[in-house]
Amino acid sequence: MDMKRRNLLKIAGMSAIAGVAAPSALNLLMKGNVQASSSAGHSDSPSDAHGEMPAEKPTGVRLGLAIDVKKFAENKGLAEKCVAACHQIHNVPDFGNPKDEIKWLWIEKFENLFPDHSHYKKNEELHQLPFLAVCNHCDDPPCVRACPTKATFKAANGAVIMDFHRCIGCRFCMAACPYGARSFNWRSPREKDANGKLKFIKDLNEKFPTRMRGVVEKCNFCAERLAENLPPKCVEIAASAQAMYFGDMNDPHSEISKVLKTKFTIQRKPALGTLPSVFYII
Ligand code: SF4
Ligand code: SF4
């Protein structure tokens, strides 16, 4: 998108937040303005819906991801492989310093992902495990409510995705996301060196767009691969170790539904009511 159009969108977006439309913009930020595909969390049974009693059975598709943390610990290097593959196919730039880091999928410590989990005695084993972090594709996503241009939205399958061309770089979505799942391009990922090669994208995937400076980005649940009936790249890589499960959580017969019913899982900050669609088997 050219700068003129981006600037126009920016002005339109900022006026919507700060100007005459302020009350409606505020309403947008309030919980419940994004249609949740299922108030029942991951279950088809109303009794175990993360403390909420759903009014009715879930309808439609709601994609979810379950990450088996111990399987990642047993398979050394698997988490790093998933991160590298995700970032390669999505042209995630590597600016070479933590300040400008762009992350779609990354490795975190337990205490950083689950600050609200307390242990009377610290479980040392748990705290050593490599936890993969990613956008939770929340069923009630505050980032979607915060975006003034609808650059980020929830797809019919429940994935929270972005139209990079509509992003005006206001970063309201970043402020709204309680999981640090979004990154901002402070520099241009398209910058080239003296030989005309991209400086920050080593192995360009021609099929996926590069972004420009001033754009937010994050995991898209591999929407482009799902469109071709392929699983998300990280899930494909983790499949041989059975370390990740992906599918429709509203389908009681799907593998992920069965896994979520039979294994103990936790979600990040469930008390916030965002209804994360990413689960950790621990
Ligand atoms: S984790 Fe953050 S970016 Fe992802 S859907 Fe939830 S609020 Fe939005
Ligand atoms: S679902 Fe796709 S975009 Fe998201 S972390 Fe996995 S590989 Fe990356």
mmCIF file of C-alpha atoms and ligand atoms in Angstrom:
data_model
loop_
_atom_site.group_PDB
_atom_site.id
_atom_site.type_symbol
_atom_site.label_atom_id
_atom_site.label_comp_id
_atom_site.label_asym_id
_atom_site.label_seq_id
_atom_site.Cartn_x
_atom_site.Cartn_y
_atom_site.Cartn_z
ATOM 1 C CA MET A 1 0.000 0.000 0.000
ATOM 2 C CA ASP A 2 1.375 3.466 -0.797
ATOM 3 C CA MET A 3 2.180 5.915 1.996
ATOM 4 C CA LYS A 4 -0.620 8.290 0.977
ATOM 5 C CA ARG A 5 -3.300 5.621 1.457
ATOM 6 C CA ARG A 6 -1.728 4.470 4.716
ATOM 7 C CA ASN A 7 -1.708 8.049 6.005
ATOM 8 C CA LEU A 8 -5.358 8.512 5.048
ATOM 9 C CA LEU A 9 -6.292 5.315 6.868
ATOM 10 C CA LYS A 10 -4.227 6.436 9.829
ATOM 11 C CA ILE A 11 -6.030 9.767 10.048
ATOM 12 C CA ALA A 12 -9.402 8.033 9.704
ATOM 13 C CA GLY A 13 -8.469 5.521 12.384
ATOM 14 C CA MET A 14 -7.112 8.046 14.847
ATOM 15 C CA SER A 15 -10.165 10.321 14.412
ATOM 16 C CA ALA A 16 -12.417 7.376 15.136
ATOM 17 C CA ILE A 17 -10.645 6.851 18.449
ATOM 18 C CA ALA A 18 -10.047 10.443 19.522
ATOM 19 C CA GLY A 19 -12.823 12.443 17.908
ATOM 20 C CA VAL A 20 -16.579 12.510 17.740
ATOM 21 C CA ALA A 21 -16.796 8.753 17.653
ATOM 22 C CA ALA A 22 -15.007 8.384 20.989
ATOM 23 C CA PRO A 23 -17.909 6.722 22.847
ATOM 24 C CA SER A 24 -18.365 4.110 20.125
ATOM 25 C CA ALA A 25 -14.604 3.531 19.997
ATOM 26 C CA LEU A 26 -14.682 2.981 23.727
ATOM 27 C CA ASN A 27 -17.517 0.540 23.279
ATOM 28 C CA LEU A 28 -15.399 -1.300 20.762
ATOM 29 C CA LEU A 29 -12.724 -1.817 23.372
ATOM 30 C CA MET A 30 -15.173 -3.263 25.835
ATOM 31 C CA LYS A 31 -15.428 -6.992 26.206
ATOM 32 C CA GLY A 32 -18.135 -8.787 24.286
ATOM 33 C CA ASN A 33 -18.061 -6.731 21.089
ATOM 34 C CA VAL A 34 -16.377 -9.498 19.166
ATOM 35 C CA GLN A 35 -18.591 -12.461 18.448
ATOM 36 C CA ALA A 36 -17.140 -15.464 20.265
ATOM 37 C CA SER A 37 -17.426 -18.651 18.241
ATOM 38 C CA SER A 38 -17.866 -20.658 21.393
ATOM 39 C CA SER A 39 -18.329 -19.523 24.934
ATOM 40 C CA ALA A 40 -17.662 -23.076 25.985
ATOM 41 C CA GLY A 41 -13.877 -22.908 25.975
ATOM 42 C CA HIS A 42 -12.557 -26.142 24.505
ATOM 43 C CA SER A 43 -15.277 -28.456 25.618
ATOM 44 C CA ASP A 44 -18.444 -29.838 24.149
ATOM 45 C CA SER A 45 -19.574 -30.418 27.675
ATOM 46 C CA PRO A 46 -20.979 -27.448 29.559
ATOM 47 C CA SER A 47 -19.574 -28.582 32.891
ATOM 48 C CA ASP A 48 -15.861 -28.006 32.248
ATOM 49 C CA ALA A 49 -15.851 -24.709 30.424
ATOM 50 C CA HIS A 50 -13.135 -22.897 32.433
ATOM 51 C CA GLY A 51 -15.603 -21.811 35.038
ATOM 52 C CA GLU A 52 -18.143 -20.409 32.597
ATOM 53 C CA MET A 53 -21.518 -21.942 31.977
ATOM 54 C CA PRO A 54 -22.238 -21.593 28.255
ATOM 55 C CA ALA A 55 -25.724 -20.627 27.215
ATOM 56 C CA GLU A 56 -25.764 -23.091 24.345
ATOM 57 C CA LYS A 57 -23.667 -25.707 22.578
ATOM 58 C CA PRO A 58 -20.828 -24.290 20.452
ATOM 59 C CA THR A 59 -21.516 -23.914 16.768
ATOM 60 C CA GLY A 60 -19.222 -23.457 13.781
ATOM 61 C CA VAL A 61 -15.512 -24.159 13.637
ATOM 62 C CA ARG A 62 -13.116 -23.081 16.360
ATOM 63 C CA LEU A 63 -9.500 -23.924 15.622
ATOM 64 C CA GLY A 64 -7.247 -24.707 18.542
ATOM 65 C CA LEU A 65 -3.705 -25.812 19.238
ATOM 66 C CA ALA A 66 -2.426 -28.064 22.032
ATOM 67 C CA ILE A 67 1.298 -28.063 22.815
ATOM 68 C CA ASP A 68 2.743 -31.050 24.673
ATOM 69 C CA VAL A 69 5.537 -29.422 26.627
ATOM 70 C CA LYS A 70 7.170 -32.646 27.837
ATOM 71 C CA LYS A 71 7.389 -33.987 24.277
ATOM 72 C CA PHE A 72 9.295 -30.850 23.313
ATOM 73 C CA ALA A 73 11.633 -31.376 26.261
ATOM 74 C CA GLU A 74 12.259 -35.008 25.219
ATOM 75 C CA ASN A 75 13.009 -33.986 21.631
ATOM 76 C CA LYS A 76 15.877 -31.555 21.962
ATOM 77 C CA GLY A 77 15.971 -28.903 19.252
ATOM 78 C CA LEU A 78 12.382 -29.545 18.110
ATOM 79 C CA ALA A 79 11.048 -26.233 19.470
ATOM 80 C CA GLU A 80 13.855 -24.312 17.728
ATOM 81 C CA LYS A 81 13.086 -26.147 14.466
ATOM 82 C CA CYS A 82 9.415 -25.131 14.680
ATOM 83 C CA VAL A 83 10.352 -21.490 15.313
ATOM 84 C CA ALA A 84 12.847 -21.410 12.426
ATOM 85 C CA ALA A 85 10.407 -23.012 9.963
ATOM 86 C CA CYS A 86 7.559 -20.700 10.959
ATOM 87 C CA HIS A 87 9.708 -17.605 10.613
ATOM 88 C CA GLN A 88 11.177 -18.752 7.295
ATOM 89 C CA ILE A 89 7.889 -19.448 5.518
ATOM 90 C CA HIS A 90 6.394 -16.197 6.789
ATOM 91 C CA ASN A 91 9.368 -13.973 5.940
ATOM 92 C CA VAL A 92 9.728 -12.888 9.562
ATOM 93 C CA PRO A 93 12.672 -10.451 9.548
ATOM 94 C CA ASP A 94 15.631 -10.917 11.866
ATOM 95 C CA PHE A 95 16.968 -7.469 12.746
ATOM 96 C CA GLY A 96 19.684 -8.960 14.895
ATOM 97 C CA ASN A 97 18.843 -7.280 18.181
ATOM 98 C CA PRO A 98 16.258 -7.950 20.902
ATOM 99 C CA LYS A 99 14.862 -4.400 20.798
ATOM 100 C CA ASP A 100 13.574 -4.814 17.229
ATOM 101 C CA GLU A 101 12.778 -8.530 17.477
ATOM 102 C CA ILE A 102 9.781 -9.801 15.485
ATOM 103 C CA LYS A 103 8.224 -12.975 16.911
ATOM 104 C CA TRP A 104 5.505 -15.216 15.585
ATOM 105 C CA LEU A 105 6.548 -18.283 17.546
ATOM 106 C CA TRP A 106 9.140 -18.208 20.304
ATOM 107 C CA ILE A 107 10.481 -20.082 23.331
ATOM 108 C CA GLU A 108 9.751 -18.797 26.815
ATOM 109 C CA LYS A 109 10.200 -19.824 30.408
ATOM 110 C CA PHE A 110 7.229 -21.112 32.398
ATOM 111 C CA GLU A 111 7.208 -18.149 34.795
ATOM 112 C CA ASN A 112 7.038 -15.645 31.925
ATOM 113 C CA LEU A 113 4.121 -17.375 30.234
ATOM 114 C CA PHE A 114 2.194 -18.234 33.370
ATOM 115 C CA PRO A 115 2.886 -15.448 35.878
ATOM 116 C CA ASP A 116 -0.429 -16.134 37.612
ATOM 117 C CA HIS A 117 0.474 -19.763 38.431
ATOM 118 C CA SER A 118 1.872 -20.029 41.917
ATOM 119 C CA HIS A 119 3.536 -22.997 43.552
ATOM 120 C CA TYR A 120 3.889 -23.334 47.261
ATOM 121 C CA LYS A 121 7.107 -25.156 46.453
ATOM 122 C CA LYS A 122 8.533 -24.313 43.038
ATOM 123 C CA ASN A 123 8.348 -27.262 40.628
ATOM 124 C CA GLU A 124 11.914 -27.162 39.327
ATOM 125 C CA GLU A 125 11.247 -29.643 36.506
ATOM 126 C CA LEU A 126 8.380 -27.550 35.121
ATOM 127 C CA HIS A 127 10.429 -24.381 35.254
ATOM 128 C CA GLN A 128 13.183 -25.962 33.141
ATOM 129 C CA LEU A 129 10.878 -27.016 30.289
ATOM 130 C CA PRO A 130 10.914 -25.149 26.954
ATOM 131 C CA PHE A 131 7.500 -23.552 26.430
ATOM 132 C CA LEU A 132 6.539 -22.442 22.937
ATOM 133 C CA ALA A 133 4.730 -19.117 22.939
ATOM 134 C CA VAL A 134 2.418 -17.940 20.201
ATOM 135 C CA CYS A 135 -0.708 -15.851 19.633
ATOM 136 C CA ASN A 136 -3.562 -17.540 21.497
ATOM 137 C CA HIS A 137 -6.117 -16.874 18.767
ATOM 138 C CA CYS A 138 -8.427 -15.837 21.583
ATOM 139 C CA ASP A 139 -12.108 -16.546 21.113
ATOM 140 C CA ASP A 140 -12.839 -13.094 22.558
ATOM 141 C CA PRO A 141 -9.766 -11.186 21.334
ATOM 142 C CA PRO A 142 -9.157 -7.721 22.816
ATOM 143 C CA CYS A 143 -6.721 -6.917 19.957
ATOM 144 C CA VAL A 144 -9.588 -7.120 17.452
ATOM 145 C CA ARG A 145 -11.728 -4.735 19.481
ATOM 146 C CA ALA A 146 -8.823 -2.277 19.755
ATOM 147 C CA CYS A 147 -7.959 -2.085 16.043
ATOM 148 C CA PRO A 148 -9.545 1.061 14.519
ATOM 149 C CA THR A 149 -9.172 -0.062 10.886
ATOM 150 C CA LYS A 150 -10.168 -3.738 11.191
ATOM 151 C CA ALA A 151 -6.655 -4.673 10.082
ATOM 152 C CA THR A 152 -6.905 -7.492 12.600
ATOM 153 C CA PHE A 153 -10.019 -9.619 12.690
ATOM 154 C CA LYS A 154 -11.351 -13.022 13.607
ATOM 155 C CA ALA A 155 -11.882 -15.408 10.699
ATOM 156 C CA ALA A 156 -14.859 -17.768 10.500
ATOM 157 C CA ASN A 157 -12.669 -20.641 11.741
ATOM 158 C CA GLY A 158 -11.764 -18.689 14.893
ATOM 159 C CA ALA A 159 -8.204 -17.737 13.848
ATOM 160 C CA VAL A 160 -7.274 -14.123 14.595
ATOM 161 C CA ILE A 161 -5.499 -12.855 11.503
ATOM 162 C CA MET A 162 -4.260 -9.630 9.947
ATOM 163 C CA ASP A 163 -4.570 -7.703 6.738
ATOM 164 C CA PHE A 164 -1.133 -6.055 6.729
ATOM 165 C CA HIS A 165 -2.259 -3.481 4.150
ATOM 166 C CA ARG A 166 -4.834 -2.045 6.527
ATOM 167 C CA CYS A 167 -2.452 -1.715 9.481
ATOM 168 C CA ILE A 168 -1.745 1.958 10.226
ATOM 169 C CA GLY A 169 0.822 1.203 12.918
ATOM 170 C CA CYS A 170 -1.118 2.776 15.798
ATOM 171 C CA ARG A 171 -0.183 -0.264 17.968
ATOM 172 C CA PHE A 172 -3.492 -0.198 19.872
ATOM 173 C CA CYS A 173 -3.681 -3.956 19.256
ATOM 174 C CA MET A 174 -0.293 -4.417 20.923
ATOM 175 C CA ALA A 175 -1.424 -2.485 23.969
ATOM 176 C CA ALA A 176 -4.637 -4.529 24.091
ATOM 177 C CA CYS A 177 -3.000 -7.959 23.821
ATOM 178 C CA PRO A 178 -2.195 -9.243 27.313
ATOM 179 C CA TYR A 179 0.131 -11.946 25.941
ATOM 180 C CA GLY A 180 2.823 -9.969 24.108
ATOM 181 C CA ALA A 181 1.913 -11.895 20.965
ATOM 182 C CA ARG A 182 2.337 -8.986 18.556
ATOM 183 C CA SER A 183 5.490 -7.370 17.195
ATOM 184 C CA PHE A 184 6.006 -4.007 15.533
ATOM 185 C CA ASN A 185 8.312 -3.330 12.600
ATOM 186 C CA TRP A 186 10.295 -0.315 13.827
ATOM 187 C CA ARG A 187 12.564 -0.803 10.805
ATOM 188 C CA SER A 188 11.841 -1.856 7.252
ATOM 189 C CA PRO A 189 12.079 -5.627 6.700
ATOM 190 C CA ARG A 190 12.482 -4.804 2.996
ATOM 191 C CA GLU A 191 15.801 -3.002 3.391
ATOM 192 C CA LYS A 192 18.439 -4.224 0.932
ATOM 193 C CA ASP A 193 22.234 -4.339 1.052
ATOM 194 C CA ALA A 194 24.623 -2.958 -1.578
ATOM 195 C CA ASN A 195 24.123 -6.117 -3.678
ATOM 196 C CA GLY A 196 20.361 -5.695 -3.727
ATOM 197 C CA LYS A 197 19.751 -8.587 -1.297
ATOM 198 C CA LEU A 198 17.279 -8.330 1.559
ATOM 199 C CA LYS A 199 19.281 -7.594 4.703
ATOM 200 C CA PHE A 200 16.935 -9.017 7.295
ATOM 201 C CA ILE A 201 15.219 -11.896 5.465
ATOM 202 C CA LYS A 202 17.796 -14.517 4.584
ATOM 203 C CA ASP A 203 15.661 -17.120 2.824
ATOM 204 C CA LEU A 204 12.761 -15.318 1.147
ATOM 205 C CA ASN A 205 9.488 -17.185 0.604
ATOM 206 C CA GLU A 206 8.193 -15.588 -2.599
ATOM 207 C CA LYS A 207 4.678 -16.845 -1.906
ATOM 208 C CA PHE A 208 4.228 -14.885 1.334
ATOM 209 C CA PRO A 209 4.184 -11.074 1.556
ATOM 210 C CA THR A 210 6.957 -9.126 3.226
ATOM 211 C CA ARG A 211 5.879 -6.317 5.495
ATOM 212 C CA MET A 212 6.928 -2.679 5.637
ATOM 213 C CA ARG A 213 8.099 -0.405 8.430
ATOM 214 C CA GLY A 214 5.289 0.654 10.765
ATOM 215 C CA VAL A 215 3.266 -2.563 10.493
ATOM 216 C CA VAL A 216 2.311 -4.956 13.292
ATOM 217 C CA GLU A 217 2.536 -8.709 12.753
ATOM 218 C CA LYS A 218 1.931 -12.015 14.516
ATOM 219 C CA CYS A 219 1.097 -15.722 14.020
ATOM 220 C CA ASN A 220 -1.736 -16.313 11.555
ATOM 221 C CA PHE A 221 -2.303 -20.032 12.367
ATOM 222 C CA CYS A 222 -0.784 -20.590 8.897
ATOM 223 C CA ALA A 223 -3.971 -19.357 7.195
ATOM 224 C CA GLU A 224 -2.256 -19.657 3.805
ATOM 225 C CA ARG A 225 -1.464 -23.343 4.437
ATOM 226 C CA LEU A 226 -4.926 -24.113 5.857
ATOM 227 C CA ALA A 227 -6.339 -22.757 2.582
ATOM 228 C CA GLU A 228 -4.417 -25.541 0.837
ATOM 229 C CA ASN A 229 -5.540 -28.189 3.336
ATOM 230 C CA LEU A 230 -2.102 -28.277 4.954
ATOM 231 C CA PRO A 231 -1.584 -28.141 8.721
ATOM 232 C CA PRO A 232 0.259 -25.218 10.309
ATOM 233 C CA LYS A 233 4.000 -25.570 9.684
ATOM 234 C CA CYS A 234 4.898 -25.957 13.368
ATOM 235 C CA VAL A 235 2.284 -28.716 13.757
ATOM 236 C CA GLU A 236 3.654 -30.510 10.697
ATOM 237 C CA ILE A 237 7.185 -30.428 12.134
ATOM 238 C CA ALA A 238 6.073 -31.546 15.594
ATOM 239 C CA ALA A 239 3.860 -34.344 14.223
ATOM 240 C CA SER A 240 6.460 -37.139 14.311
ATOM 241 C CA ALA A 241 7.045 -36.475 18.023
ATOM 242 C CA GLN A 242 3.295 -36.057 18.680
ATOM 243 C CA ALA A 243 4.164 -32.786 20.361
ATOM 244 C CA MET A 244 1.363 -30.643 18.896
ATOM 245 C CA TYR A 245 -2.298 -31.176 18.087
ATOM 246 C CA PHE A 246 -4.365 -28.872 15.926
ATOM 247 C CA GLY A 247 -7.948 -28.868 14.734
ATOM 248 C CA ASP A 248 -11.554 -27.923 15.328
ATOM 249 C CA MET A 249 -12.273 -27.874 19.039
ATOM 250 C CA ASN A 250 -16.009 -27.650 18.371
ATOM 251 C CA ASP A 251 -15.911 -31.057 16.679
ATOM 252 C CA PRO A 252 -16.134 -33.632 19.489
ATOM 253 C CA HIS A 253 -14.555 -36.266 17.219
ATOM 254 C CA SER A 254 -11.476 -34.249 16.252
ATOM 255 C CA GLU A 255 -8.100 -35.324 17.588
ATOM 256 C CA ILE A 256 -7.630 -32.088 19.493
ATOM 257 C CA SER A 257 -11.018 -32.486 21.205
ATOM 258 C CA LYS A 258 -10.047 -35.989 22.315
ATOM 259 C CA VAL A 259 -6.649 -34.806 23.543
ATOM 260 C CA LEU A 260 -8.175 -31.905 25.475
ATOM 261 C CA LYS A 261 -10.687 -34.249 27.076
ATOM 262 C CA THR A 262 -8.109 -36.778 28.202
ATOM 263 C CA LYS A 263 -5.003 -34.755 29.074
ATOM 264 C CA PHE A 264 -4.468 -32.096 31.709
ATOM 265 C CA THR A 265 -3.974 -28.723 30.042
ATOM 266 C CA ILE A 266 -3.461 -25.124 31.103
ATOM 267 C CA GLN A 267 -4.025 -21.849 29.251
ATOM 268 C CA ARG A 268 -2.293 -18.502 29.602
ATOM 269 C CA LYS A 269 -4.067 -16.028 31.915
ATOM 270 C CA PRO A 270 -7.507 -17.684 31.671
ATOM 271 C CA ALA A 271 -8.917 -15.302 34.296
ATOM 272 C CA LEU A 272 -8.820 -12.451 31.739
ATOM 273 C CA GLY A 273 -11.737 -14.015 29.879
ATOM 274 C CA THR A 274 -10.095 -13.835 26.439
ATOM 275 C CA LEU A 275 -10.687 -17.585 25.976
ATOM 276 C CA PRO A 276 -7.310 -18.606 24.511
ATOM 277 C CA SER A 277 -7.392 -21.332 21.851
ATOM 278 C CA VAL A 278 -3.864 -22.481 22.674
ATOM 279 C CA PHE A 279 -3.462 -25.111 25.397
ATOM 280 C CA TYR A 280 -0.405 -26.525 27.121
ATOM 281 C CA ILE A 281 -0.289 -30.194 28.051
ATOM 282 C CA ILE A 282 1.968 -30.391 31.118
HETATM 283 S S1 SF4 B 1 -3.082 -13.543 21.990
HETATM 284 FE FE1 SF4 B 1 -3.079 -11.332 21.745
HETATM 285 S S2 SF4 B 1 -2.846 -11.026 19.553
HETATM 286 FE FE2 SF4 B 1 -3.474 -13.139 19.832
HETATM 287 S S3 SF4 B 1 -5.745 -13.099 19.653
HETATM 288 FE FE3 SF4 B 1 -5.252 -12.952 21.839
HETATM 289 S S4 SF4 B 1 -5.211 -10.750 22.232
HETATM 290 FE FE4 SF4 B 1 -5.056 -11.007 20.003
HETATM 291 S S1 SF4 B 2 0.546 -21.629 13.399
HETATM 292 FE FE1 SF4 B 2 1.811 -21.046 11.672
HETATM 293 S S2 SF4 B 2 2.106 -18.891 11.977
HETATM 294 FE FE2 SF4 B 2 1.430 -19.688 13.907
HETATM 295 S S3 SF4 B 2 3.269 -20.239 15.005
HETATM 296 FE FE3 SF4 B 2 2.651 -22.060 13.946
HETATM 297 S S4 SF4 B 2 3.797 -21.988 12.071
HETATM 298 FE FE4 SF4 B 2 3.847 -19.941 12.904
#
